[in-house]
PDB file of C-alpha atoms in Angstrom:
ATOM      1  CA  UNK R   1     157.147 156.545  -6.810  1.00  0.00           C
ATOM      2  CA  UNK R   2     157.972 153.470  -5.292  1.00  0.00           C
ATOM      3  CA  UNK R   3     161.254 151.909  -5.584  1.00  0.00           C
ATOM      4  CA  UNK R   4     159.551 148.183  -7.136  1.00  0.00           C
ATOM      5  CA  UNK R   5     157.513 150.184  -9.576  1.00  0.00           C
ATOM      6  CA  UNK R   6     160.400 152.283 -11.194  1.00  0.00           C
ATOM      7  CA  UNK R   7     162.456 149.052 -11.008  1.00  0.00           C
ATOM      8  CA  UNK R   8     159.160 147.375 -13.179  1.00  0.00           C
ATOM      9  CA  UNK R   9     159.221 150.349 -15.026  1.00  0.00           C
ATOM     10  CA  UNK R  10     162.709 150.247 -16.438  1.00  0.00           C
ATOM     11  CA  UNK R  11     162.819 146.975 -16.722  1.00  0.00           C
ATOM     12  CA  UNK R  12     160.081 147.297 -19.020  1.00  0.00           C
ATOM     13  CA  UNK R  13     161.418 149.742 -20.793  1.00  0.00           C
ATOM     14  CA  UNK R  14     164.613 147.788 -21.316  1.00  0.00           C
ATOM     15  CA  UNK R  15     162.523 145.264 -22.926  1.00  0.00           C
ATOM     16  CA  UNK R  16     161.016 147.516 -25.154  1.00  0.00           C
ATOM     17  CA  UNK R  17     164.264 148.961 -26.353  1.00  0.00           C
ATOM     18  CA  UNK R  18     165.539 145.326 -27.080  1.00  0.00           C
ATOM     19  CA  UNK R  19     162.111 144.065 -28.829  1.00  0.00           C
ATOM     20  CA  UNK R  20     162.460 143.929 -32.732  1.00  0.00           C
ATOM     21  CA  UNK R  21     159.844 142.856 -34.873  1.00  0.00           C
ATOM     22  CA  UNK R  22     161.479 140.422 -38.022  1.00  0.00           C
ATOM     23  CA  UNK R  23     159.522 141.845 -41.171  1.00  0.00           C
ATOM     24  CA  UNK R  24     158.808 138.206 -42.925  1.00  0.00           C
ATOM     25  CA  UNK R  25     157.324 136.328 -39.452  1.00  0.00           C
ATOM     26  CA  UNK R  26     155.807 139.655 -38.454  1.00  0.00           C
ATOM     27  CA  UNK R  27     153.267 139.555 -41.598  1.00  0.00           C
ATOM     28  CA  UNK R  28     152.220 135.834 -40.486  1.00  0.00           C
ATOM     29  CA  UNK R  29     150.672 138.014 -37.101  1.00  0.00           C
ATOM     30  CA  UNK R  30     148.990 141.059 -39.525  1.00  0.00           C
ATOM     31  CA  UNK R  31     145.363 141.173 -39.337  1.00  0.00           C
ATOM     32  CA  UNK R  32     142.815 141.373 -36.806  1.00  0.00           C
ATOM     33  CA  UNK R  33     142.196 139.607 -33.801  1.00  0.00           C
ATOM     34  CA  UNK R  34     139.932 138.696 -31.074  1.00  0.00           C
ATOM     35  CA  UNK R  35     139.050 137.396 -27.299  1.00  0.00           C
ATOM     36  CA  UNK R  36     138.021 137.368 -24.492  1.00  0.00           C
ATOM     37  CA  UNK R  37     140.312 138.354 -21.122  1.00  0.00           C
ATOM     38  CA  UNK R  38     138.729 136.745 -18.415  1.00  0.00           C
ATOM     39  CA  UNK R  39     139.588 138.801 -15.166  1.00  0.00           C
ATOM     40  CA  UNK R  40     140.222 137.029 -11.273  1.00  0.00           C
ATOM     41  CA  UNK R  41     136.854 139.295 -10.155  1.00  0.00           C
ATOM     42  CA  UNK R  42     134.629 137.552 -12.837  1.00  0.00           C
ATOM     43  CA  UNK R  43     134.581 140.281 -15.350  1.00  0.00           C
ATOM     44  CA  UNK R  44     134.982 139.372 -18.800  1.00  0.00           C
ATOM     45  CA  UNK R  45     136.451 141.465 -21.006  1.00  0.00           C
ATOM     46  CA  UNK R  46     136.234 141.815 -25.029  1.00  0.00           C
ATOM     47  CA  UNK R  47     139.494 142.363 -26.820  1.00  0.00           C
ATOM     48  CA  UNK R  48     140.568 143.442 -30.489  1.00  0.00           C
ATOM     49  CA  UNK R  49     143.916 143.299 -31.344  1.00  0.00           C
ATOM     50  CA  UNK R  50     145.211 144.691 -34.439  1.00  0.00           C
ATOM     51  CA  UNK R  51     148.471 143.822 -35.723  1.00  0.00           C
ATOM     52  CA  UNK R  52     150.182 145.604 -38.966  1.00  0.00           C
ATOM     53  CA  UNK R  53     153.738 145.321 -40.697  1.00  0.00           C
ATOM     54  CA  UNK R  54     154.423 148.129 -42.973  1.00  0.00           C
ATOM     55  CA  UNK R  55     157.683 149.097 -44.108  1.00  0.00           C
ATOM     56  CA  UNK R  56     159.660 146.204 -41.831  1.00  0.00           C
ATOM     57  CA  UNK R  57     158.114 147.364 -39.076  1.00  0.00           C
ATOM     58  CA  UNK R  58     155.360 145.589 -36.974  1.00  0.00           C
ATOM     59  CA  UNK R  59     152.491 148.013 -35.214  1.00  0.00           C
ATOM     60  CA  UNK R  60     150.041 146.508 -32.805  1.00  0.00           C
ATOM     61  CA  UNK R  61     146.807 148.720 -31.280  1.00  0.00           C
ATOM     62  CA  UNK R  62     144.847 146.700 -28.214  1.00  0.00           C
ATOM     63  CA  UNK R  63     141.094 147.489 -28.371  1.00  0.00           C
ATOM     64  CA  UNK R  64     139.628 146.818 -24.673  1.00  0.00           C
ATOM     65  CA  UNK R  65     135.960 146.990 -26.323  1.00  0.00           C
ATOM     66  CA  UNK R  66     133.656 146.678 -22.888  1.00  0.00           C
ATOM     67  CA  UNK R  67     136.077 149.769 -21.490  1.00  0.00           C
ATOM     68  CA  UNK R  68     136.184 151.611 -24.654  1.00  0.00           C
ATOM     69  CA  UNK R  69     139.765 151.866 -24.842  1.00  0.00           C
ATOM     70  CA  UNK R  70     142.830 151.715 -27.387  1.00  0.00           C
ATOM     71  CA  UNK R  71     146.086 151.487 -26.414  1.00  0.00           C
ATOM     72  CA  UNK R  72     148.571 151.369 -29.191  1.00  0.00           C
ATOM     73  CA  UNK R  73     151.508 149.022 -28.301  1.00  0.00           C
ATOM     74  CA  UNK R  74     155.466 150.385 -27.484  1.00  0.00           C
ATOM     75  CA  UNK R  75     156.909 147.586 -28.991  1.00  0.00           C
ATOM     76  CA  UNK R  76     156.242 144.405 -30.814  1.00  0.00           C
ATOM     77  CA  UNK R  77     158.312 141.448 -30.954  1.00  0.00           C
ATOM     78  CA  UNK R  78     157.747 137.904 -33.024  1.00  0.00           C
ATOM     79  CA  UNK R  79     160.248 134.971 -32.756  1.00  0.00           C
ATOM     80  CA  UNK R  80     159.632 131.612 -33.531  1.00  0.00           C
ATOM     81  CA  UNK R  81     155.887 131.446 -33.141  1.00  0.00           C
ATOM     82  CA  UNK R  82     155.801 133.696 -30.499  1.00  0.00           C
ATOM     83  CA  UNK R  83     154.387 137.377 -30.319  1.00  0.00           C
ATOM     84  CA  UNK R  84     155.385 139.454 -27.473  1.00  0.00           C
ATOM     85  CA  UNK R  85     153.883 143.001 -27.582  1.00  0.00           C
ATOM     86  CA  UNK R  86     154.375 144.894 -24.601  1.00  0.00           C
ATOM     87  CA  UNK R  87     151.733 148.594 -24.047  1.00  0.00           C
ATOM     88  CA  UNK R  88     154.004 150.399 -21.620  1.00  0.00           C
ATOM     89  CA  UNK R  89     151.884 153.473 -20.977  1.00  0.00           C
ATOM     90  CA  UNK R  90     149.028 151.012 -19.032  1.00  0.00           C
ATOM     91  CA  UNK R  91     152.084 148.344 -17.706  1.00  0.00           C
ATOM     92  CA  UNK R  92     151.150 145.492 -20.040  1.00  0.00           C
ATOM     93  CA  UNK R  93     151.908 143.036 -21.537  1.00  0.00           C
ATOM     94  CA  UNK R  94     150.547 140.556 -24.027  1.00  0.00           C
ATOM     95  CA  UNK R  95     152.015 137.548 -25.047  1.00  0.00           C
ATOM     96  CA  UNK R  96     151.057 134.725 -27.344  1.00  0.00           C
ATOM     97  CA  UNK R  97     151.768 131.870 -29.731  1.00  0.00           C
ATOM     98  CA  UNK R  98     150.851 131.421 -32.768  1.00  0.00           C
ATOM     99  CA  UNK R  99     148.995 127.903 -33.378  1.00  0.00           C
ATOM    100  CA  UNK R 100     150.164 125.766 -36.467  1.00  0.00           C
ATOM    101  CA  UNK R 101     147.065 126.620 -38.498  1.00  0.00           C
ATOM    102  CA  UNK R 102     147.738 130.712 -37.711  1.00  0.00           C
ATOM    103  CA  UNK R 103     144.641 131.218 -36.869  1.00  0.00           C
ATOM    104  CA  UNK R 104     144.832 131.461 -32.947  1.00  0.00           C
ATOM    105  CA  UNK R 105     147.286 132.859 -30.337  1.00  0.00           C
ATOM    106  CA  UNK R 106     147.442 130.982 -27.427  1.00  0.00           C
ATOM    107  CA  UNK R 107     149.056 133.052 -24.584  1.00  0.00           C
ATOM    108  CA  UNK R 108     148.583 135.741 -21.460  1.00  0.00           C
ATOM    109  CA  UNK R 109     147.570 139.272 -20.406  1.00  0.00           C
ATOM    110  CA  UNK R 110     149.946 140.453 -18.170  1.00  0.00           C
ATOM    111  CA  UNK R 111     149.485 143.564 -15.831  1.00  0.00           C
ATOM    112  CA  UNK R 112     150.002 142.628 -12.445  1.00  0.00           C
ATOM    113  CA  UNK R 113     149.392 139.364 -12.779  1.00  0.00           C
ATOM    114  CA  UNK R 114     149.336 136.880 -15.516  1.00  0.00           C
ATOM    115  CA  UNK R 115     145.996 135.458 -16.958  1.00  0.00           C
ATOM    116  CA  UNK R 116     145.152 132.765 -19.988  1.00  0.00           C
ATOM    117  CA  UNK R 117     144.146 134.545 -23.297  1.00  0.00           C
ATOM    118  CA  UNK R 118     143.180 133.305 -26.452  1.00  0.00           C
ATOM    119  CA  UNK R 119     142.701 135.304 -29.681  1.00  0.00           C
ATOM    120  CA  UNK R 120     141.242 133.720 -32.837  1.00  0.00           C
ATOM    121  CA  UNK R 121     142.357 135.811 -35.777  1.00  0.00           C
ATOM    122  CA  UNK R 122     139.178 137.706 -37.501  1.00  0.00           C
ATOM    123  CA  UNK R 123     138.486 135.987 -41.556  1.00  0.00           C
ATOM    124  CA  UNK R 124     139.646 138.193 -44.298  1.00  0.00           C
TER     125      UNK R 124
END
């Protein structure tokens, strides 16, 4: 392996050891969400993100819908408006804050390199 991705990797994993959901600012991010990750080569790619807080602590699963994959997150994060959820086991990293109304996160995709996502949280 090469030395800059066990150096990613263990920074990541540092992250993920120091990311804490807080219970009451957690449940303002529960529910389902949705968007669309728009990739550098054109592709576009349908996302579901599902976010639940049971017990004090915050679970997210990331549905890539047009690759039929779920990838349940390491570690979730809120602070201030902000959701930080990082999926360790494909090097990601999703990021996002929430809007005043709650009803979109405005943020990135990061795996590589960082693109724009927005997810508009699904009605009850």
């Amino acid at each position: 392996m090469k030395l800059a991705a066990i150096t990613r990797r263990l920074a990541l994993a540092a992250l993920a050891g120091a990311l804490a959901a807080t219970p009451a600012a957690a449940q303002t991010y529960d529910g389902d969400w949705a968007g669309v990750l728009e990739v550098p080569n054109g592709t576009k790619l349908r996302l579901a993100l599902h976010v639940k807080t049971e017990g004090g602590e915050t679970k997210a699963v990331l549905e890539s819908l047009d690759q039929q994959a779920t990838i349940p997150a390491t570690a979730v994060k809120t602070d201030g408006g902000e959701l930080q959820i990082l999926f360790m086991p494909i090097m990601g990293e999703l990021k996002g804050k929430l809007s005043a109304d709650g009803k979109t996160l405005d943020g990135s995709w990061t795996q590589g390199g960082s693109i724009p996502l927005k997810l508009t949280k699904a009605a009850k």
